[in-house]
XYZ file of C-alpha atoms in Angstrom:
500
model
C -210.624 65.115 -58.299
C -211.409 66.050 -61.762
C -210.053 63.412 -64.056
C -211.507 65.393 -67.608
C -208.705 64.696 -69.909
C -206.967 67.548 -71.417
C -204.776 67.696 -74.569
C -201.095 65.844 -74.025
C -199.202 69.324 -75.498
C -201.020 71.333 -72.518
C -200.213 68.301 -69.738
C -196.426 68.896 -71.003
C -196.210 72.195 -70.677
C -198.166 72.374 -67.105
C -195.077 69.771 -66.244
C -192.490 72.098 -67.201
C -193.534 74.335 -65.824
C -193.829 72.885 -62.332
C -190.164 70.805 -62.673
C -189.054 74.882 -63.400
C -190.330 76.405 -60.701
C -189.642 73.267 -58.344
C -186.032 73.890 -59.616
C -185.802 77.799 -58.986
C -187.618 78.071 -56.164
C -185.397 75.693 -54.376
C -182.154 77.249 -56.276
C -182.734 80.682 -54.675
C -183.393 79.359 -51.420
C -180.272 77.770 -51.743
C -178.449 81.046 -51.984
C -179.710 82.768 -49.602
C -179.084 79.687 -47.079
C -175.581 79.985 -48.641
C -175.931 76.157 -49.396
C -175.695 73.338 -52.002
C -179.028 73.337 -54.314
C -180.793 70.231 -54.862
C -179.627 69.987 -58.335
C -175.884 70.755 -57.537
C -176.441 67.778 -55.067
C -177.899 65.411 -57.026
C -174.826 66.531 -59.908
C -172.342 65.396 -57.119
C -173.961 62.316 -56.967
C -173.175 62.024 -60.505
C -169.690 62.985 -60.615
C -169.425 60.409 -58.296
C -170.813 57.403 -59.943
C -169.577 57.887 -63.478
C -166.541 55.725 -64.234
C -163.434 57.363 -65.297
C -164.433 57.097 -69.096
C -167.388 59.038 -68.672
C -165.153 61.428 -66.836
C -162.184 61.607 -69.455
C -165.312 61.985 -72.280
C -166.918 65.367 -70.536
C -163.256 67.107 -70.363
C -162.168 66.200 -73.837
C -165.850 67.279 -75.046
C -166.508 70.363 -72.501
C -163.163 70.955 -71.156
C -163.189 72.772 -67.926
C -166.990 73.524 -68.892
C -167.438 70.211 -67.812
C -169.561 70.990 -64.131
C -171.463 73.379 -66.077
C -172.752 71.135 -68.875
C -173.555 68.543 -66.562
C -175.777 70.573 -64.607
C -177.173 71.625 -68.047
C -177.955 68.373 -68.990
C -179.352 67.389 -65.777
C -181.791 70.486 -66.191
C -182.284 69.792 -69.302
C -183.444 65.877 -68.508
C -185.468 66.884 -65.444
C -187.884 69.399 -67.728
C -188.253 66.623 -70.339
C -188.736 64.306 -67.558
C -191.465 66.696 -66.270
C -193.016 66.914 -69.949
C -193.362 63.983 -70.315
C -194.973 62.925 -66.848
C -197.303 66.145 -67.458
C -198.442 64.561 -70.293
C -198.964 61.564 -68.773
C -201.469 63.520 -65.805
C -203.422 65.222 -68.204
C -206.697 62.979 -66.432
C -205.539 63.302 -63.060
C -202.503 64.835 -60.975
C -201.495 61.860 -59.139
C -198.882 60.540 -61.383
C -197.042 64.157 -61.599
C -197.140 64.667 -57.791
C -196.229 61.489 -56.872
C -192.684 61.960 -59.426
C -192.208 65.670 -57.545
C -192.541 64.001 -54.303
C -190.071 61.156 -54.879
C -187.949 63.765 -56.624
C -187.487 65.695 -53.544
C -186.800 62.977 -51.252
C -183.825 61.460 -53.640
C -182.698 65.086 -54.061
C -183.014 65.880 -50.328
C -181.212 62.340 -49.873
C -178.123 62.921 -52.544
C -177.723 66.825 -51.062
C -177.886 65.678 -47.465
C -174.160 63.845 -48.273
C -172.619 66.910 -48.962
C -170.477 67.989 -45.642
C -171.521 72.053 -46.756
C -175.244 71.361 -46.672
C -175.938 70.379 -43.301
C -178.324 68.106 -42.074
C -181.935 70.438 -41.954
C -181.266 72.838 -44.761
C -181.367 69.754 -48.358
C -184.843 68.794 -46.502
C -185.758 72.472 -46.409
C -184.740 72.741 -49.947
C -186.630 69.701 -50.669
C -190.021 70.937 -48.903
C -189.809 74.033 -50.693
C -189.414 72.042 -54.558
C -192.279 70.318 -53.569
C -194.177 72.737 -52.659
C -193.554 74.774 -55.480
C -194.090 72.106 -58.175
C -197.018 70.727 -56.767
C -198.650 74.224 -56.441
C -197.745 75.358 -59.872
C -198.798 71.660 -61.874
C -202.105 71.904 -59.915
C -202.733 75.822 -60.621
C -202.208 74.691 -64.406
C -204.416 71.962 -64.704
C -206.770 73.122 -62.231
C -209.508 73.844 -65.290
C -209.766 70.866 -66.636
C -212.939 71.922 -68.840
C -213.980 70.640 -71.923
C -213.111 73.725 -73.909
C -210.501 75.993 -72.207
C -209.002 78.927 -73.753
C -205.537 77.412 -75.409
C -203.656 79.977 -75.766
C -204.432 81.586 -72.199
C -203.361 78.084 -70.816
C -200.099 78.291 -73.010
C -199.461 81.706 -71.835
C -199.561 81.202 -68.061
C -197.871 77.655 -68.427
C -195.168 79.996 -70.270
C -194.997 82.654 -67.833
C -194.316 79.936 -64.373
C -191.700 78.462 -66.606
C -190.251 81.937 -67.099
C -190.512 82.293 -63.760
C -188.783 79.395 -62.305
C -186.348 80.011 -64.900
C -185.877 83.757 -63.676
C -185.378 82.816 -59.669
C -182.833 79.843 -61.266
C -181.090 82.456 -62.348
C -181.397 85.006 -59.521
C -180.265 82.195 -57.221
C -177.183 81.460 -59.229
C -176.194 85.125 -59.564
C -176.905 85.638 -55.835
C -174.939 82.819 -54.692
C -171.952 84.360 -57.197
C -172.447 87.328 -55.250
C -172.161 86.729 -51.924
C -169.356 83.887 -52.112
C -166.624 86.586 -51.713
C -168.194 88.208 -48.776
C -169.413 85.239 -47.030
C -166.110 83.940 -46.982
C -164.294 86.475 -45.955
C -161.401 86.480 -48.695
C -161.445 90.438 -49.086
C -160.578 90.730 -45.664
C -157.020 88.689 -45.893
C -154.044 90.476 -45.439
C -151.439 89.022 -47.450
C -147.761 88.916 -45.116
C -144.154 88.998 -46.488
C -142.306 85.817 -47.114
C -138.669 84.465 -45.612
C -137.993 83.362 -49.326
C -139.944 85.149 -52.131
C -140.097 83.912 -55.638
C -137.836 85.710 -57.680
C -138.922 88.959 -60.233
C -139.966 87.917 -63.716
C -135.917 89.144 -64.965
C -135.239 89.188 -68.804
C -134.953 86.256 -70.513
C -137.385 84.261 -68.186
C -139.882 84.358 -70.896
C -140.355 85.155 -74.930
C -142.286 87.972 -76.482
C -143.959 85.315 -78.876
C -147.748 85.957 -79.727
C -150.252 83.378 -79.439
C -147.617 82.070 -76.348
C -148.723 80.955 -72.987
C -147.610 83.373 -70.743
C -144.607 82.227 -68.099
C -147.075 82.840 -65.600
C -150.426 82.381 -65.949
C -152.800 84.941 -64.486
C -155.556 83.722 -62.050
C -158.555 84.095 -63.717
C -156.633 81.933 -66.861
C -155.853 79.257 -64.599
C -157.545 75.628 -65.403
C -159.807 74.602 -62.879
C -160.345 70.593 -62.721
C -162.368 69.658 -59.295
C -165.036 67.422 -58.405
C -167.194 70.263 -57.077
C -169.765 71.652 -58.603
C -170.691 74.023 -56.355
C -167.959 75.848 -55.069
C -167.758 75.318 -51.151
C -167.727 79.163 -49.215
C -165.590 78.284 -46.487
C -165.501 81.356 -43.991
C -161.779 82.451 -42.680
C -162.910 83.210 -39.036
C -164.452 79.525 -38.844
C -161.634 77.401 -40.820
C -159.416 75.313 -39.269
C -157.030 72.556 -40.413
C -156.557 69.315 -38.516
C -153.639 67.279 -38.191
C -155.101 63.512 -37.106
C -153.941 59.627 -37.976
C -150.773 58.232 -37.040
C -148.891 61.368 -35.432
C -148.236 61.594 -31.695
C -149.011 64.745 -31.708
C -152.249 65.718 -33.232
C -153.492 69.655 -33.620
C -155.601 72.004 -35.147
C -154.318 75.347 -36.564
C -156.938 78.181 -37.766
C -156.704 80.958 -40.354
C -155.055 83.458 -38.815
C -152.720 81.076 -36.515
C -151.345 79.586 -40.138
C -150.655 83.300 -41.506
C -148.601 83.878 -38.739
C -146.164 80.909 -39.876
C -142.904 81.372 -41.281
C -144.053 81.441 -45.297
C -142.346 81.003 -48.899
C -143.132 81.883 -52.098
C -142.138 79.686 -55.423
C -143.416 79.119 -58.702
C -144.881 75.575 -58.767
C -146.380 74.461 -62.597
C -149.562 72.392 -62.006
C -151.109 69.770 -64.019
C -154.335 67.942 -64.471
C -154.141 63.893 -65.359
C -156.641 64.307 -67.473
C -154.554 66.584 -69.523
C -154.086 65.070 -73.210
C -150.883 65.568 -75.028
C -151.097 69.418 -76.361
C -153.637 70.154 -73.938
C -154.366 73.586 -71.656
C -155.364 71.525 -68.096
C -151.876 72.621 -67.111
C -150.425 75.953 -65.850
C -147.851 77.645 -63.650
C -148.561 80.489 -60.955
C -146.194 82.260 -58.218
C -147.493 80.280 -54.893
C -147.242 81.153 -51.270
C -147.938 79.110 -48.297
C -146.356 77.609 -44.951
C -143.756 74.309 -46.360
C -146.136 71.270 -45.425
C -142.792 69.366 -43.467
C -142.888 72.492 -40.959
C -146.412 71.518 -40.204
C -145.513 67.880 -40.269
C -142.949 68.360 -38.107
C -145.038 69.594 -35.389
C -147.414 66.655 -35.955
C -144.982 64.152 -35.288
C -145.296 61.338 -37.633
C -145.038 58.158 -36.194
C -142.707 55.421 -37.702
C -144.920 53.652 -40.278
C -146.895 56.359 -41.361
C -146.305 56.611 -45.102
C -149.045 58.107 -46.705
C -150.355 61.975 -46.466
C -154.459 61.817 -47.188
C -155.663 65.797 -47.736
C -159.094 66.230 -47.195
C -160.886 68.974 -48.230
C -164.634 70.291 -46.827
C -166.928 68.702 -49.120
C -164.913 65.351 -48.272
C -163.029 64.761 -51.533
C -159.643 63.337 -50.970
C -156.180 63.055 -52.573
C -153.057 60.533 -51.188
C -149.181 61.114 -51.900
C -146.013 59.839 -50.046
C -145.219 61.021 -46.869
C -141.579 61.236 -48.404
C -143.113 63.672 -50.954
C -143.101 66.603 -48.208
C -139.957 65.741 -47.156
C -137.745 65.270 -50.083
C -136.921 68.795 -51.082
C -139.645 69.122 -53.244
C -142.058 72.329 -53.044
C -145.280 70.603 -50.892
C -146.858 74.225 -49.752
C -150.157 74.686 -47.212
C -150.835 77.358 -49.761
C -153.055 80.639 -48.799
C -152.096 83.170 -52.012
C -151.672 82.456 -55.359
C -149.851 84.895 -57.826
C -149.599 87.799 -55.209
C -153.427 87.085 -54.223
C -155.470 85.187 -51.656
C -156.489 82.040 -53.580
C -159.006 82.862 -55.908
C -162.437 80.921 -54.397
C -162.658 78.425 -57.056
C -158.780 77.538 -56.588
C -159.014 76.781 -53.133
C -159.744 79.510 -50.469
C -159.064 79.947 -47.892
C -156.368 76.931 -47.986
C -154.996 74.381 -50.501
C -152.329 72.029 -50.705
C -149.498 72.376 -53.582
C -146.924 69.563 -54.167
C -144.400 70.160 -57.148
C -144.323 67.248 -59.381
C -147.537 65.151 -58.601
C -150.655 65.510 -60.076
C -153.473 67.060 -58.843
C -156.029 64.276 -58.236
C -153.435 62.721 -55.975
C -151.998 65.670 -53.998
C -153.957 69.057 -55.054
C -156.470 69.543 -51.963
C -158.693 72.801 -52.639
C -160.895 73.873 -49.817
C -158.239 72.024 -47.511
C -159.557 70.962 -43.573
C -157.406 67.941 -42.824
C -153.909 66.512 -42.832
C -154.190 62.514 -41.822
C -151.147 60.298 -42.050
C -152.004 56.618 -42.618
C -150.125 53.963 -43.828
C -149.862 53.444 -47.698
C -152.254 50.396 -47.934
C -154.376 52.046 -45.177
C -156.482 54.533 -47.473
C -156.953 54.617 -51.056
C -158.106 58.463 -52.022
C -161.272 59.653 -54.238
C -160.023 58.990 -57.393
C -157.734 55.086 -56.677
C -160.985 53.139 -56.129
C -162.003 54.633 -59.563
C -159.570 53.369 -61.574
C -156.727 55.776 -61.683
C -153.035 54.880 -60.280
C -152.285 55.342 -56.663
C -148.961 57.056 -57.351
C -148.934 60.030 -60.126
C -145.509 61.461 -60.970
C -146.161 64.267 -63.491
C -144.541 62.858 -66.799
C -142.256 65.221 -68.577
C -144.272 67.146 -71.693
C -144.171 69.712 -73.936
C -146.845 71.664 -76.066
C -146.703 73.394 -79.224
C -148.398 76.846 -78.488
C -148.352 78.722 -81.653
C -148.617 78.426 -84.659
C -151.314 76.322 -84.734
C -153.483 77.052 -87.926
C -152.270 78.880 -91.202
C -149.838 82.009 -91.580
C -147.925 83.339 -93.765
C -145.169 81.669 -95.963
C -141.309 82.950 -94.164
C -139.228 82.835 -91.263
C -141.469 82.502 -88.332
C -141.398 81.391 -85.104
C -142.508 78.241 -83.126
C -143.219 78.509 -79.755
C -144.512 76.639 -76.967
C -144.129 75.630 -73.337
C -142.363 72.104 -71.750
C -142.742 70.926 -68.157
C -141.454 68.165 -66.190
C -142.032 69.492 -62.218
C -139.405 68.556 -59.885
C -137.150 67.816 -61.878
C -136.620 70.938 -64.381
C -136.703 70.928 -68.408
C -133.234 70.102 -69.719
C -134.330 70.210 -73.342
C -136.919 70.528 -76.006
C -136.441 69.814 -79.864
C -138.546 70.222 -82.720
C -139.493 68.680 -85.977
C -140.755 69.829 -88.596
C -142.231 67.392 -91.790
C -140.642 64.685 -90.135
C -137.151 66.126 -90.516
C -134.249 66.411 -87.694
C -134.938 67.339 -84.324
C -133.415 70.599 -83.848
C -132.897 71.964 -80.108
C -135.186 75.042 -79.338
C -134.087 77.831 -77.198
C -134.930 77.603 -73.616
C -136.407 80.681 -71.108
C -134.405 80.797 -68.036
C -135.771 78.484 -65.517
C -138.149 80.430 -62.365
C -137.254 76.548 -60.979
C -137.164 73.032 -61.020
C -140.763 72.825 -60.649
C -141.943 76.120 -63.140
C -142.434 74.825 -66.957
C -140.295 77.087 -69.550
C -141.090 78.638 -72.804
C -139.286 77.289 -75.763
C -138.642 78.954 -79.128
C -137.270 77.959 -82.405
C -137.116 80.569 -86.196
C -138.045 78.155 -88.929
C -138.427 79.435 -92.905
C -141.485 77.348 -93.803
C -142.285 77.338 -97.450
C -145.763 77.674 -98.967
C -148.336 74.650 -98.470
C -148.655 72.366 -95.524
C -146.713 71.380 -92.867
C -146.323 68.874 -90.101
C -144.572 70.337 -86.440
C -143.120 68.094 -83.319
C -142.157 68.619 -80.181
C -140.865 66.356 -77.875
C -139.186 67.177 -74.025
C -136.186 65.607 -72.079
C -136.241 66.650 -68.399
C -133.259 66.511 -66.211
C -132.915 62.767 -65.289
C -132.164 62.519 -69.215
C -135.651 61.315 -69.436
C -137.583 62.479 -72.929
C -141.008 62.005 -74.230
C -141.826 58.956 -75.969
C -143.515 59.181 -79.581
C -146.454 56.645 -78.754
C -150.222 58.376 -77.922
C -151.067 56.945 -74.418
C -154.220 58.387 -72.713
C -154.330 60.146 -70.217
C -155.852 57.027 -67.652
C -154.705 56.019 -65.445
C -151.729 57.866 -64.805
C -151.311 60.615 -67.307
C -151.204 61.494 -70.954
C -147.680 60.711 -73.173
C -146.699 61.356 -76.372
C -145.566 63.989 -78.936
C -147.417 67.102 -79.458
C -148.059 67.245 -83.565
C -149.917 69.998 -85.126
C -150.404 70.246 -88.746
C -150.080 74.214 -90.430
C -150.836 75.476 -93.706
C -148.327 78.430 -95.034
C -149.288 80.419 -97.907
């Protein structure tokens, strides 16, 4: 092999280059397979190891950006990697091919744990990435002369990066493509409900700009998950099993689970990671089968006290077994504000239970039901250092205003929740003066947050505002900042407003 030594800047480029097109070649496979890329893979691995600082750090930093700035900065890592590396085979190739080859093994390795992959496609991936890279480093460097033409060597190192970038791209956009299809979701035919959720009737909300609406529409919705690629989970293939300590175990598909009896209520939802004042919480109108019918069918044996949802790429939540018994809303849910779930919410199937939080009882992507004991199986997130039980802990935001306005009567505005048990009250303060009781919508139910609204004269120059919530077992927010770990955020919301 020709071991001429070329300058470092051209080296870096040829490596790149190669990491790029090992990346997009592999990426638009992916699509078309209609499977997890090597990089989403590897990202999984990631979400997985971080501890729950690291976690808490990307949502407060990238909010629910989060998936897509940490496959950013993996891309981002893997082309300096691949700079550097080409810089260090400017002599010889060895060095670079030997990093693409152990690249595509680990990557192969982390993708291969994924339940959507399968077992031949992450090594099909993998063959492909190395292919591609080792191809495009050795096409690069292949003229190793004494005096090449720079620039032409900058040009075609700049035109494979371009063109790893482009099928990237194209695979990404393809994948976003065919998801709806693929599943099937435009085929569902939504049925009629024993108990709808009832109309949006005056006075259930406040014509308030800058206010979060009652309900929030779908594609406004906060999206927290551990997946960062979306699983495609085909209607005519799903099925949900019912397994662990039951005496009678089952499966139900699709279609047999439309044709249950279903209800429709309005169930407010809420991330842990949510800070005090924070969006990672929202209501919708929600309709599914009540989990205790399905239960019921099951037939729990005496002991069981823990429900484990599983969902298809294996991540896991754990609530009471008394939770979907208790009178709470605990929904198999298939629609979502008069819609089949939106993809990245959960389709086909999802589970939603009124009053816990989500990384303990909000399965997306839902395939199994297993009753266990309580001690007998900690879920995804327990082992990493958030609390086995997660009651959602009454709260209240201050929507608007948030920044400066003019001096006069104006209103403040915001929303308070406190699931299964219902908002009883929400006061305000404003420069530290007396709390004053704000006006409450009309409840949609226990488990539905409700606007709140209060007319305050603020004079000219700044100004401090306070909210603070008291649900129905007389229970009100405290006024010290906890964070949100390990068992959700408290304190008041304070936002400080200029008038002029």
């Amino acid at each position: 092999m020709n071991e001429t030594t070329v300058p470092r800047s051209r080296g870096a480029l040829a490596g790149v280059a190669a990491v790029a097109m090992s990346f997009g070649s592999s990426e638009l496979l992916a699509a078309i397979l209609g499977v997890p890329s090597l990089i989403q893979g590897i990202a999984d691995r990631v979400v997985d190891a971080v501890p729950p600082s690291v976690k808490e750090f990307a949502i407060d930093v990238f909010g629910t950006n989060d998936k897509l700035a940490l496959l950013v900065g993996i891309s981002v890592v893997a082309l300096g990697l691949g700079a550097l590396l080409g810089a260090v085979s400017r002599r010889r190739d060895q060095p670079m091919v030997i990093a693409i080859i152990a690249f595509a093994i680990i990557a192969a390795l982390a993708t291969s744990r994924s339940a959507a992959s399968g077992q031949l496609a992450p090594w099909l991936l993998a063959l492909l990435a190395l292919a591609a890279g080792v191809f495009t480093f050795r096409w690069l460097m292949k003229n190793r002369g004494p005096a090449p033409d720079g620039r032409r060597e900058m040009l075609k190192a700049t035109s494979a990066t371009g063109l790893g970038l482009l099928l990237a791209g194209s695979g990404r956009l393809l994948g976003a493509a065919t998801t709806e299809s693929a599943t099937g979701r435009e085929t569902v035919a939504l049925g009629g409900a024993s108990t709808t959720a009832p109309a949006l009737a005056a006075g259930t909300s406040f014509d308030v700009p800058e206010l979060t609406p009652i309900v929030v529409p779908n594609e406004d919705f906060y999206r927290i998950d551990t997946a960062i690629a979306v699983p495609r989970v085909a209607v005519d293939t799903w099925k949900l099993s019912f397994i662990g300590m039951v005496d009678n175990p089952y499966e139900i598909t699709f279609d047999e689970l439309m044709n249950e009896e279903m209800v429709e209520r309005y169930v407010t939802l809420s991330c842990v990671s949510n800070e005090v004042g924070g969006g990672l919480v929202g209501n919708a109108r929600w309709l599914g089968v009540p989990l205790s019918a399905l239960l019921e069918r099951a037939q729990p044996q005496a002991g069981a006290s823990q429900i484990v949802g599983r969902a298809v790429d294996d991540f896991t939540v754990g609530f009471p077994l008394e939770a979907a018994f208790d009178g709470r809303e605990a929904l198999v849910a298939v629609a979502m504000n008069g819609e089949a779930l939106p993809i990245e919410h959960g389709f086909p199937v999802r589970l939603v239970v009124a009053g816990l939080y989500g990384y303990v009882s909000a399965t997306k992507w839902l395939s199994e039901i297993e009753l266990t004991t309580w001690d007998g199986f900690d879920a995804y997130w327990v082992p990493r250092g958030w609390s086995k039980e997660a009651p959602i802990k009454v709260q209240s935001r201050i929507d608007t205003p948030r920044n400066s306005f003019a001096a006069g009567s104006r209103a403040i505005a915001g929303v308070a929740w406190a699931p299964n048990r219902g908002v009883a009250r929400v006061e305000v303060s404003v420069d530290e003066g007396a709390w004053t009781d704000a006006e409450l919508s009309d409840p949609l139910s226990q488990d539905a947050w409700v606007q709140w609204r209060l007319e305050h004269d603020f004079a000219a120059g700044s100004h401090q505002i306070q909210v603070r919530a008291t649900d129905a077992d007389g229970v009100t927010q405290g006024e010290t900042r906890v964070p949100p770990a390990p068992n959700g955020a408290e304190g008041w919301h304070t936002v400080n407003v200029q008038a002029t």
